[in-house]
Amino acid sequence: LMGSAYPMPGLHSKYYDQDMEPLVEVVQDTCGRHDAFALACAAKYYDDIGYPGHTNCSENFNKALADKGVTPRAGWMAINFFFNTAIDAHGVMVSDEPWSRPGDYVLMRALTDIVCVSSACPDDTTPANGWDLTDIHVRTYSGQHKFSRAIARRMKPDSEPKMTRETAFHSSFAKHTRDFVEYRGYWLANSFAKEGPIAEYWACRQDAVIMDLSPLRKFEVTGPDAEALLQYTLTRDVKKLGVGQVVYTAMCYEHGGMIDDGTLLRLGKDNFRWVGGDDFSGEWLRETAKKLGLNVLVRSSTDQMHNIAVQGPKSRDILKEVVWTSPVQPSIGELEWFRFAVARIGGGNGVPVVVSRTGYTGELGYEIWCHPRDAEKVFDAVWEAGQPHGLKPMGLQALDMVRIEAGLIFAGYEFSDQTDPFEAGIGFTVPLKTKADDFIGRDALIRRKEHPQHRLVGLDIDANI
């Protein structure tokens, strides 16, 4: 009923009974990998593999339910939380050591009166329990408690988990949809019921759209050696980047595989802002700076800089009405491609913002960056100015359509840490002939350019969209 291997916090979060009535809803999950395929382990399973009389979950359930008048069963259907189970390419169910670790939990909300029985699985014959049987802690809360929906994310396997959050623009977009999905630790609008992805697509192509891109990771790179660090860690020639300019670039490992792609803004001689998709890119910058002994500070500003994108042919006309710039900054009408301006919304004493002529749609477009406290004011001003121009909200489904058409890549789809920029279709970000300085991955990229293993291409389809 949920259309996924197992329910997760968000829109597809419920478990149902045989009559298709919802029983429980998953509210929070710090693990993210469970099993909804297998029965609870039973006596027959252990008997058949040479462990007669082995303790099993089905008998544990029978004992716990005996005083409830429930008829015993040889095997029980169960939700096998923390089991790392999947169906392989041959249609075979496989199980491996769990992703969970001490302290991980799943929080559920009962949607009806139910009897819930839990068994700490006693299977010590397979990797299912990590070869280490432990008790499980079950805690119940009264219905008065309120919990926000969240999924845990970890930057690295040993990192502390961070639960899903709302962006500063969430309440503004929530007025138009309830279809939110988890994206890189935040809830983002997936689609808008009033319009739908197709209408959102056409609004972007013909008029204008507004979307929330706050989950992009931002890092302030400052200090006397900021340029030197970025010149060494990014494929582009950062020395050629002037104040007020933006450049799209790749960040690579020594073997040429990509860590991330993103944009770099130069705010001053020693002041840069890196905008990418992954927290690890900031960690990589810090590690490299420390290794080289550079005098540079790399500070995450993701929580201080939330952003919306206003994209489409009419985006310039909309922003002309609300964005004010000082005489030393370019106006919206003057702002060129891959440039940004320090500006305000609502006049010289209005809300401070940074506006860049950048986007992820292939259309004329801008991104507006502001402090979270000002997000609602920024959204309202743009939304009001945009209504006469046909401005509509756009979600991730429609964004995927326009960015694929524009040939814009996305981590996990067009590239991974084994993909080099040439294979990902962004070879233009690697100026091997004109960038004289060395950078991480240069030698590998010279070799990989000469002997590519893959090539990313787009298909021109004769269709009605």
CSV table of C-alpha atoms in Angstrom, one decimal:
chain,number,residue,atom,x,y,z
A,1,LEU,CA,0.0,0.0,0.0
A,2,MET,CA,2.9,2.3,0.7
A,3,GLY,CA,4.8,1.4,-2.5
A,4,SER,CA,8.1,1.0,-0.8
A,5,ALA,CA,10.1,-1.9,0.8
A,6,TYR,CA,9.3,-0.6,4.3
A,7,PRO,CA,7.5,2.5,5.6
A,8,MET,CA,9.6,5.5,6.5
A,9,PRO,CA,8.7,8.9,8.2
A,10,GLY,CA,6.9,11.1,5.8
A,11,LEU,CA,4.1,10.6,3.3
A,12,HIS,CA,4.6,6.8,3.1
A,13,SER,CA,4.8,5.9,6.7
A,14,LYS,CA,2.1,3.5,7.7
A,15,TYR,CA,1.8,-0.3,8.4
A,16,TYR,CA,-1.6,-1.8,7.6
A,17,ASP,CA,-3.5,-5.0,8.6
A,18,GLN,CA,-5.1,-7.6,6.2
A,19,ASP,CA,-8.2,-5.4,5.9
A,20,MET,CA,-6.0,-2.4,4.7
A,21,GLU,CA,-6.7,-0.5,7.9
A,22,PRO,CA,-3.7,1.5,9.2
A,23,LEU,CA,-2.3,0.2,12.5
A,24,VAL,CA,0.8,2.3,13.2
A,25,GLU,CA,2.7,5.2,11.7
A,26,VAL,CA,6.5,5.5,11.7
A,27,VAL,CA,7.3,9.0,13.1
A,28,GLN,CA,11.1,8.8,13.5
A,29,ASP,CA,13.8,6.4,12.4
A,30,THR,CA,17.5,6.7,13.1
A,31,CYS,CA,18.5,3.6,11.3
A,32,GLY,CA,16.8,3.6,7.9
A,33,ARG,CA,17.2,-0.1,7.0
A,34,HIS,CA,14.7,-2.7,8.1
A,35,ASP,CA,12.9,-5.9,6.8
A,36,ALA,CA,9.3,-6.2,5.8
A,37,PHE,CA,9.8,-9.4,3.7
A,38,ALA,CA,10.4,-12.2,6.1
A,39,LEU,CA,8.3,-13.8,8.9
A,40,ALA,CA,9.5,-13.7,12.4
A,41,CYS,CA,12.1,-16.5,13.0
A,42,ALA,CA,10.3,-19.8,13.9
A,43,ALA,CA,11.2,-23.2,15.2
A,44,LYS,CA,11.1,-24.8,11.8
A,45,TYR,CA,13.7,-22.5,10.5
A,46,TYR,CA,16.2,-23.5,13.1
A,47,ASP,CA,15.2,-27.2,12.9
A,48,ASP,CA,15.9,-27.2,9.2
A,49,ILE,CA,19.4,-25.8,9.6
A,50,GLY,CA,20.5,-28.0,12.4
A,51,TYR,CA,19.6,-26.1,15.5
A,52,PRO,CA,16.6,-28.0,17.0
A,53,GLY,CA,15.0,-26.4,20.0
A,54,HIS,CA,16.6,-23.0,19.3
A,55,THR,CA,14.8,-20.0,20.9
A,56,ASN,CA,12.8,-18.1,18.3
A,57,CYS,CA,10.7,-15.0,18.0
A,58,SER,CA,7.5,-16.8,17.0
A,59,GLU,CA,7.4,-18.9,20.2
A,60,ASN,CA,8.2,-15.7,22.2
A,61,PHE,CA,5.1,-14.1,20.6
A,62,ASN,CA,3.0,-17.1,21.4
A,63,LYS,CA,4.0,-17.0,25.1
A,64,ALA,CA,3.4,-13.3,25.3
A,65,LEU,CA,0.0,-13.5,23.7
A,66,ALA,CA,-1.2,-16.6,25.6
A,67,ASP,CA,-3.0,-14.7,28.3
A,68,LYS,CA,-4.7,-12.6,25.6
A,69,GLY,CA,-6.5,-15.6,24.2
A,70,VAL,CA,-4.7,-15.5,20.9
A,71,THR,CA,-4.2,-18.8,19.1
A,72,PRO,CA,-0.6,-19.8,18.8
A,73,ARG,CA,1.0,-19.9,15.4
A,74,ALA,CA,4.0,-21.8,14.0
A,75,GLY,CA,5.2,-18.6,12.4
A,76,TRP,CA,4.2,-15.0,12.8
A,77,MET,CA,4.1,-12.1,10.4
A,78,ALA,CA,6.3,-9.4,11.9
A,79,ILE,CA,8.0,-6.0,11.4
A,80,ASN,CA,11.6,-6.9,11.6
A,81,PHE,CA,13.2,-3.6,12.7
A,82,PHE,CA,16.9,-3.2,12.2
A,83,PHE,CA,17.3,-6.2,9.9
A,84,ASN,CA,19.4,-5.4,6.8
A,85,THR,CA,17.3,-7.4,4.3
A,86,ALA,CA,16.9,-6.8,0.6
A,87,ILE,CA,15.9,-8.6,-2.7
A,88,ASP,CA,18.9,-9.1,-5.0
A,89,ALA,CA,19.1,-8.9,-8.8
A,90,HIS,CA,18.1,-12.6,-9.0
A,91,GLY,CA,15.0,-12.2,-6.9
A,92,VAL,CA,16.6,-13.8,-3.8
A,93,MET,CA,16.1,-12.4,-0.4
A,94,VAL,CA,19.5,-11.7,1.2
A,95,SER,CA,20.4,-10.5,4.7
A,96,ASP,CA,23.6,-8.9,6.0
A,97,GLU,CA,24.9,-7.3,9.2
A,98,PRO,CA,22.5,-4.5,10.3
A,99,TRP,CA,23.1,-0.8,9.8
A,100,SER,CA,21.9,-0.1,13.4
A,101,ARG,CA,24.1,0.7,16.3
A,102,PRO,CA,23.5,1.2,20.1
A,103,GLY,CA,21.0,3.9,20.6
A,104,ASP,CA,19.3,3.7,17.3
A,105,TYR,CA,15.5,3.6,17.5
A,106,VAL,CA,12.2,3.7,15.6
A,107,LEU,CA,9.4,5.8,17.0
A,108,MET,CA,5.8,4.8,16.0
A,109,ARG,CA,2.4,6.3,16.7
A,110,ALA,CA,-0.5,3.9,17.1
A,111,LEU,CA,-3.4,4.7,14.9
A,112,THR,CA,-5.9,2.4,16.6
A,113,ASP,CA,-6.1,0.3,19.7
A,114,ILE,CA,-3.6,-2.5,19.3
A,115,VAL,CA,-1.7,-5.1,21.2
A,116,CYS,CA,2.0,-4.8,20.4
A,117,VAL,CA,4.5,-7.6,21.2
A,118,SER,CA,8.2,-7.2,20.8
A,119,SER,CA,10.9,-9.9,20.7
A,120,ALA,CA,14.6,-9.2,20.7
A,121,CYS,CA,15.6,-11.6,17.9
A,122,PRO,CA,17.7,-14.6,19.2
A,123,ASP,CA,19.2,-15.5,15.8
A,124,ASP,CA,22.9,-16.1,16.3
A,125,THR,CA,23.3,-18.3,13.2
A,126,THR,CA,23.4,-15.5,10.6
A,127,PRO,CA,24.7,-11.9,10.3
A,128,ALA,CA,21.2,-10.6,11.0
A,129,ASN,CA,22.0,-9.4,14.5
A,130,GLY,CA,25.6,-8.5,13.8
A,131,TRP,CA,26.8,-11.7,15.6
A,132,ASP,CA,26.0,-10.0,18.9
A,133,LEU,CA,22.6,-10.6,20.6
A,134,THR,CA,21.4,-7.7,22.7
A,135,ASP,CA,18.2,-6.8,24.4
A,136,ILE,CA,15.9,-4.1,23.0
A,137,HIS,CA,14.4,-1.3,25.0
A,138,VAL,CA,10.7,-0.6,24.5
A,139,ARG,CA,9.3,2.7,25.7
A,140,THR,CA,5.7,3.9,25.5
A,141,TYR,CA,4.5,7.5,25.6
A,142,SER,CA,1.1,9.0,26.3
A,143,GLY,CA,-0.9,10.4,23.4
A,144,GLN,CA,-0.2,13.9,24.7
A,145,HIS,CA,3.4,13.8,23.5
A,146,LYS,CA,4.2,15.5,20.2
A,147,PHE,CA,7.0,14.3,18.0
A,148,SER,CA,8.1,15.7,14.6
A,149,ARG,CA,8.7,13.4,11.7
A,150,ALA,CA,12.4,12.8,11.1
A,151,ILE,CA,14.9,10.4,9.6
A,152,ALA,CA,18.5,10.3,10.8
A,153,ARG,CA,21.4,11.1,8.5
A,154,ARG,CA,25.1,10.6,9.1
A,155,MET,CA,27.8,12.4,7.1
A,156,LYS,CA,30.2,9.5,7.8
A,157,PRO,CA,29.5,6.1,9.4
A,158,ASP,CA,31.0,7.3,12.7
A,159,SER,CA,29.3,10.6,12.7
A,160,GLU,CA,26.5,11.6,15.1
A,161,PRO,CA,23.1,11.2,13.6
A,162,LYS,CA,21.2,14.3,12.6
A,163,MET,CA,17.4,14.2,12.4
A,164,THR,CA,15.3,15.5,9.5
A,165,ARG,CA,14.5,19.2,9.9
A,166,GLU,CA,12.3,21.8,8.3
A,167,THR,CA,13.8,24.6,6.3
A,168,ALA,CA,13.0,28.2,7.1
A,169,PHE,CA,10.8,28.3,4.0
A,170,HIS,CA,8.9,25.1,5.0
A,171,SER,CA,5.8,26.9,6.5
A,172,SER,CA,5.5,29.0,3.3
A,173,PHE,CA,5.5,26.0,1.0
A,174,ALA,CA,3.3,23.9,3.4
A,175,LYS,CA,0.5,26.3,2.6
A,176,HIS,CA,0.4,24.8,-0.9
A,177,THR,CA,1.1,21.1,-0.3
A,178,ARG,CA,1.4,18.3,2.2
A,179,ASP,CA,3.6,16.2,-0.2
A,180,PHE,CA,7.0,16.5,1.5
A,181,VAL,CA,9.9,14.0,1.2
A,182,GLU,CA,13.2,13.7,3.0
A,183,TYR,CA,16.1,15.3,1.0
A,184,ARG,CA,19.5,15.4,2.6
A,185,GLY,CA,18.3,15.9,6.1
A,186,TYR,CA,15.4,18.3,5.3
A,187,TRP,CA,11.7,18.0,4.3
A,188,LEU,CA,11.3,19.4,0.8
A,189,ALA,CA,8.1,19.7,-1.3
A,190,ASN,CA,7.9,16.9,-3.8
A,191,SER,CA,4.9,18.2,-5.7
A,192,PHE,CA,1.9,20.5,-5.4
A,193,ALA,CA,-1.5,19.0,-5.7
A,194,LYS,CA,-3.2,22.1,-7.2
A,195,GLU,CA,-0.8,22.1,-10.1
A,196,GLY,CA,1.0,18.8,-10.3
A,197,PRO,CA,4.5,18.1,-11.7
A,198,ILE,CA,3.6,18.6,-15.3
A,199,ALA,CA,2.0,22.0,-14.7
A,200,GLU,CA,5.0,22.9,-12.5
A,201,TYR,CA,7.3,21.9,-15.4
A,202,TRP,CA,5.5,24.1,-17.9
A,203,ALA,CA,5.4,27.0,-15.4
A,204,CYS,CA,9.2,26.9,-15.2
A,205,ARG,CA,9.5,26.8,-19.0
A,206,GLN,CA,6.9,29.4,-19.8
A,207,ASP,CA,6.5,31.7,-16.8
A,208,ALA,CA,8.2,31.3,-13.4
A,209,VAL,CA,8.5,29.0,-10.4
A,210,ILE,CA,9.7,29.3,-6.9
A,211,MET,CA,11.3,26.4,-5.1
A,212,ASP,CA,13.1,25.6,-1.8
A,213,LEU,CA,16.8,24.6,-2.2
A,214,SER,CA,17.8,25.3,1.4
A,215,PRO,CA,19.4,21.8,1.9
A,216,LEU,CA,22.3,22.8,-0.3
A,217,ARG,CA,25.4,22.8,1.9
A,218,LYS,CA,27.2,26.1,2.3
A,219,PHE,CA,30.7,26.7,3.7
A,220,GLU,CA,32.4,30.0,4.3
A,221,VAL,CA,36.1,29.7,3.3
A,222,THR,CA,38.0,32.7,4.6
A,223,GLY,CA,41.6,33.7,5.5
A,224,PRO,CA,44.9,34.6,3.8
A,225,ASP,CA,45.2,31.1,2.3
A,226,ALA,CA,41.5,30.7,1.2
A,227,GLU,CA,42.3,31.2,-2.5
A,228,ALA,CA,45.3,28.7,-2.3
A,229,LEU,CA,43.1,26.1,-0.6
A,230,LEU,CA,40.3,26.3,-3.2
A,231,GLN,CA,42.8,26.5,-6.1
A,232,TYR,CA,44.2,23.2,-4.9
A,233,THR,CA,40.9,21.4,-4.0
A,234,LEU,CA,38.7,22.5,-6.9
A,235,THR,CA,39.2,21.8,-10.6
A,236,ARG,CA,38.5,25.3,-11.8
A,237,ASP,CA,41.1,28.1,-11.9
A,238,VAL,CA,40.0,30.0,-8.8
A,239,LYS,CA,42.6,32.7,-9.3
A,240,LYS,CA,40.6,33.9,-12.3
A,241,LEU,CA,37.4,34.4,-10.2
A,242,GLY,CA,36.7,38.0,-9.5
A,243,VAL,CA,34.7,39.5,-6.5
A,244,GLY,CA,31.0,39.2,-7.3
A,245,GLN,CA,31.5,36.3,-9.6
A,246,VAL,CA,30.3,32.6,-9.3
A,247,VAL,CA,31.9,29.6,-10.9
A,248,TYR,CA,30.5,26.0,-11.3
A,249,THR,CA,33.2,23.4,-10.5
A,250,ALA,CA,34.0,19.9,-9.4
A,251,MET,CA,35.9,18.7,-6.4
A,252,CYS,CA,37.8,15.4,-6.9
A,253,TYR,CA,39.8,12.8,-5.0
A,254,GLU,CA,43.3,11.9,-6.1
A,255,HIS,CA,42.0,9.1,-8.3
A,256,GLY,CA,39.9,11.6,-10.2
A,257,GLY,CA,36.5,10.5,-8.9
A,258,MET,CA,34.2,13.3,-7.8
A,259,ILE,CA,33.6,14.2,-4.2
A,260,ASP,CA,31.0,16.8,-5.1
A,261,ASP,CA,30.0,19.5,-7.6
A,262,GLY,CA,28.9,22.9,-6.7
A,263,THR,CA,29.3,26.7,-7.1
A,264,LEU,CA,31.9,29.0,-5.6
A,265,LEU,CA,31.1,32.6,-4.9
A,266,ARG,CA,33.9,35.1,-4.3
A,267,LEU,CA,32.8,37.7,-1.7
A,268,GLY,CA,36.2,39.4,-1.2
A,269,LYS,CA,39.9,38.9,-1.7
A,270,ASP,CA,40.1,36.3,1.1
A,271,ASN,CA,36.4,35.5,1.3
A,272,PHE,CA,34.6,32.7,-0.6
A,273,ARG,CA,31.4,30.7,-0.2
A,274,TRP,CA,31.3,27.1,-1.4
A,275,VAL,CA,27.8,25.8,-2.2
A,276,GLY,CA,27.6,22.0,-2.8
A,277,GLY,CA,25.4,19.0,-2.1
A,278,ASP,CA,27.3,17.1,0.6
A,279,ASP,CA,28.6,17.9,4.1
A,280,PHE,CA,31.7,15.9,3.4
A,281,SER,CA,33.0,18.5,0.9
A,282,GLY,CA,33.4,20.9,3.9
A,283,GLU,CA,35.2,18.2,5.8
A,284,TRP,CA,37.5,17.6,2.8
A,285,LEU,CA,38.4,21.3,2.7
A,286,ARG,CA,39.2,21.3,6.4
A,287,GLU,CA,41.3,18.1,6.2
A,288,THR,CA,43.2,19.4,3.2
A,289,ALA,CA,43.9,22.8,4.8
A,290,LYS,CA,45.2,21.1,7.9
A,291,LYS,CA,47.4,18.7,5.9
A,292,LEU,CA,49.0,21.6,4.0
A,293,GLY,CA,49.3,23.9,7.0
A,294,LEU,CA,47.2,26.7,5.4
A,295,ASN,CA,45.9,29.7,7.3
A,296,VAL,CA,42.2,29.4,6.4
A,297,LEU,CA,38.9,28.9,8.2
A,298,VAL,CA,36.2,26.6,6.8
A,299,ARG,CA,32.9,27.2,8.5
A,300,SER,CA,29.6,25.7,7.8
A,301,SER,CA,26.9,28.3,7.1
A,302,THR,CA,24.1,25.9,6.0
A,303,ASP,CA,22.0,26.9,9.1
A,304,GLN,CA,22.6,30.6,8.6
A,305,MET,CA,21.9,30.7,4.8
A,306,HIS,CA,18.6,29.3,3.5
A,307,ASN,CA,17.7,29.8,-0.1
A,308,ILE,CA,14.9,29.8,-2.7
A,309,ALA,CA,15.3,29.6,-6.4
A,310,VAL,CA,13.1,31.8,-8.7
A,311,GLN,CA,13.4,30.3,-12.2
A,312,GLY,CA,11.8,30.8,-15.6
A,313,PRO,CA,11.5,33.4,-18.4
A,314,LYS,CA,9.6,35.9,-16.1
A,315,SER,CA,11.9,35.5,-13.1
A,316,ARG,CA,13.8,38.7,-13.9
A,317,ASP,CA,10.6,40.8,-14.2
A,318,ILE,CA,9.4,39.5,-10.8
A,319,LEU,CA,12.6,40.2,-8.9
A,320,LYS,CA,13.0,43.6,-10.4
A,321,GLU,CA,9.9,44.6,-8.4
A,322,VAL,CA,11.2,43.5,-5.0
A,323,VAL,CA,15.0,43.5,-5.0
A,324,TRP,CA,16.9,46.7,-4.1
A,325,THR,CA,20.6,47.1,-4.7
A,326,SER,CA,23.0,49.9,-3.8
A,327,PRO,CA,24.7,51.9,-6.5
A,328,VAL,CA,27.9,49.8,-6.1
A,329,GLN,CA,26.0,46.6,-6.8
A,330,PRO,CA,24.5,45.5,-10.1
A,331,SER,CA,20.7,45.7,-10.3
A,332,ILE,CA,18.6,42.7,-11.2
A,333,GLY,CA,18.4,43.9,-14.7
A,334,GLU,CA,22.2,44.3,-14.9
A,335,LEU,CA,23.1,41.0,-13.1
A,336,GLU,CA,24.9,38.8,-15.6
A,337,TRP,CA,25.0,35.0,-15.7
A,338,PHE,CA,27.1,33.5,-12.9
A,339,ARG,CA,27.2,36.8,-11.0
A,340,PHE,CA,25.8,37.8,-7.6
A,341,ALA,CA,24.7,40.9,-5.8
A,342,VAL,CA,24.4,41.8,-2.1
A,343,ALA,CA,20.9,43.2,-2.0
A,344,ARG,CA,17.8,43.8,0.0
A,345,ILE,CA,14.1,42.9,-0.3
A,346,GLY,CA,11.9,45.9,0.2
A,347,GLY,CA,14.1,48.9,-0.2
A,348,GLY,CA,17.4,50.2,1.3
A,349,ASN,CA,16.3,49.3,4.9
A,350,GLY,CA,14.7,46.0,3.9
A,351,VAL,CA,15.7,42.4,4.4
A,352,PRO,CA,19.3,41.6,3.6
A,353,VAL,CA,19.8,39.0,0.9
A,354,VAL,CA,22.3,37.8,-1.6
A,355,VAL,CA,20.9,37.2,-5.1
A,356,SER,CA,22.8,35.1,-7.6
A,357,ARG,CA,22.0,34.6,-11.3
A,358,THR,CA,22.3,30.8,-11.0
A,359,GLY,CA,20.0,27.8,-11.1
A,360,TYR,CA,19.4,24.2,-11.7
A,361,THR,CA,16.7,24.3,-14.4
A,362,GLY,CA,18.4,25.5,-17.6
A,363,GLU,CA,16.1,28.6,-17.7
A,364,LEU,CA,16.8,32.2,-16.8
A,365,GLY,CA,16.8,32.2,-13.1
A,366,TYR,CA,18.0,33.4,-9.7
A,367,GLU,CA,18.7,32.1,-6.3
A,368,ILE,CA,18.0,34.3,-3.2
A,369,TRP,CA,20.0,33.6,0.0
A,370,CYS,CA,18.9,34.9,3.4
A,371,HIS,CA,19.1,34.3,7.1
A,372,PRO,CA,16.3,31.8,8.2
A,373,ARG,CA,14.7,34.5,10.4
A,374,ASP,CA,13.9,36.4,7.3
A,375,ALA,CA,12.7,33.5,5.1
A,376,GLU,CA,9.0,34.2,5.4
A,377,LYS,CA,9.3,37.8,4.5
A,378,VAL,CA,11.4,37.0,1.5
A,379,PHE,CA,9.0,34.3,0.3
A,380,ASP,CA,5.9,36.5,0.8
A,381,ALA,CA,7.5,39.4,-1.1
A,382,VAL,CA,8.5,37.2,-4.1
A,383,TRP,CA,5.2,35.4,-4.1
A,384,GLU,CA,3.1,38.5,-4.1
A,385,ALA,CA,5.2,40.1,-6.9
A,386,GLY,CA,5.0,36.9,-8.9
A,387,GLN,CA,1.3,36.3,-9.0
A,388,PRO,CA,0.6,38.7,-11.9
A,389,HIS,CA,3.4,36.9,-13.8
A,390,GLY,CA,2.0,33.4,-13.2
A,391,LEU,CA,4.5,32.4,-10.5
A,392,LYS,CA,3.9,28.8,-9.2
A,393,PRO,CA,5.6,26.7,-6.6
A,394,MET,CA,7.7,23.8,-7.9
A,395,GLY,CA,8.7,20.5,-6.2
A,396,LEU,CA,11.4,18.0,-6.6
A,397,GLN,CA,9.5,15.9,-9.2
A,398,ALA,CA,9.3,18.7,-11.7
A,399,LEU,CA,12.8,19.9,-10.8
A,400,ASP,CA,14.1,16.5,-11.9
A,401,MET,CA,12.4,16.9,-15.3
A,402,VAL,CA,13.9,20.3,-16.1
A,403,ARG,CA,17.4,19.6,-14.8
A,404,ILE,CA,17.6,16.3,-16.8
A,405,GLU,CA,16.5,18.2,-19.9
A,406,ALA,CA,19.1,20.8,-19.3
A,407,GLY,CA,21.8,18.1,-18.8
A,408,LEU,CA,22.5,19.1,-15.2
A,409,ILE,CA,23.9,16.3,-13.1
A,410,PHE,CA,22.9,15.0,-9.7
A,411,ALA,CA,24.9,13.0,-7.2
A,412,GLY,CA,23.9,9.4,-7.0
A,413,TYR,CA,22.4,9.4,-10.5
A,414,GLU,CA,24.9,10.9,-13.0
A,415,PHE,CA,28.0,10.7,-10.8
A,416,SER,CA,29.5,9.0,-7.8
A,417,ASP,CA,32.9,8.9,-6.2
A,418,GLN,CA,34.1,6.6,-9.0
A,419,THR,CA,32.9,9.0,-11.7
A,420,ASP,CA,35.3,11.7,-13.1
A,421,PRO,CA,34.0,15.0,-14.4
A,422,PHE,CA,34.6,14.0,-18.0
A,423,GLU,CA,32.4,10.9,-17.6
A,424,ALA,CA,29.8,13.0,-15.8
A,425,GLY,CA,29.5,15.4,-18.7
A,426,ILE,CA,31.1,18.3,-17.0
A,427,GLY,CA,34.6,18.1,-18.5
A,428,PHE,CA,34.4,21.9,-19.1
A,429,THR,CA,35.0,22.3,-15.3
A,430,VAL,CA,38.5,20.8,-15.7
A,431,PRO,CA,40.7,23.3,-17.6
A,432,LEU,CA,43.8,21.1,-17.9
A,433,LYS,CA,45.4,23.2,-20.6
A,434,THR,CA,44.8,26.7,-19.0
A,435,LYS,CA,45.1,26.0,-15.3
A,436,ALA,CA,48.8,26.0,-14.6
A,437,ASP,CA,48.6,25.2,-10.9
A,438,ASP,CA,48.4,21.7,-9.6
A,439,PHE,CA,45.1,20.5,-8.0
A,440,ILE,CA,43.9,17.3,-6.4
A,441,GLY,CA,43.3,14.7,-9.0
A,442,ARG,CA,45.0,16.5,-11.9
A,443,ASP,CA,47.3,13.6,-12.9
A,444,ALA,CA,44.5,11.1,-12.7
A,445,LEU,CA,42.2,13.3,-14.7
A,446,ILE,CA,44.8,13.7,-17.5
A,447,ARG,CA,44.9,9.9,-17.8
A,448,ARG,CA,41.2,9.4,-17.5
A,449,LYS,CA,40.4,12.0,-20.1
A,450,GLU,CA,42.6,10.1,-22.6
A,451,HIS,CA,41.0,6.7,-21.7
A,452,PRO,CA,37.3,7.3,-20.7
A,453,GLN,CA,35.3,4.3,-19.5
A,454,HIS,CA,31.9,5.9,-19.7
A,455,ARG,CA,30.2,8.8,-21.4
A,456,LEU,CA,27.1,10.6,-20.3
A,457,VAL,CA,24.7,11.5,-23.1
A,458,GLY,CA,21.2,12.9,-23.4
A,459,LEU,CA,18.4,11.6,-25.6
A,460,ASP,CA,16.2,13.9,-27.6
A,461,ILE,CA,12.8,12.3,-27.4
A,462,ASP,CA,9.9,13.3,-29.7
A,463,ALA,CA,7.2,13.6,-27.0
A,464,ASN,CA,4.5,16.0,-25.8
A,465,ILE,CA,6.6,17.4,-22.9
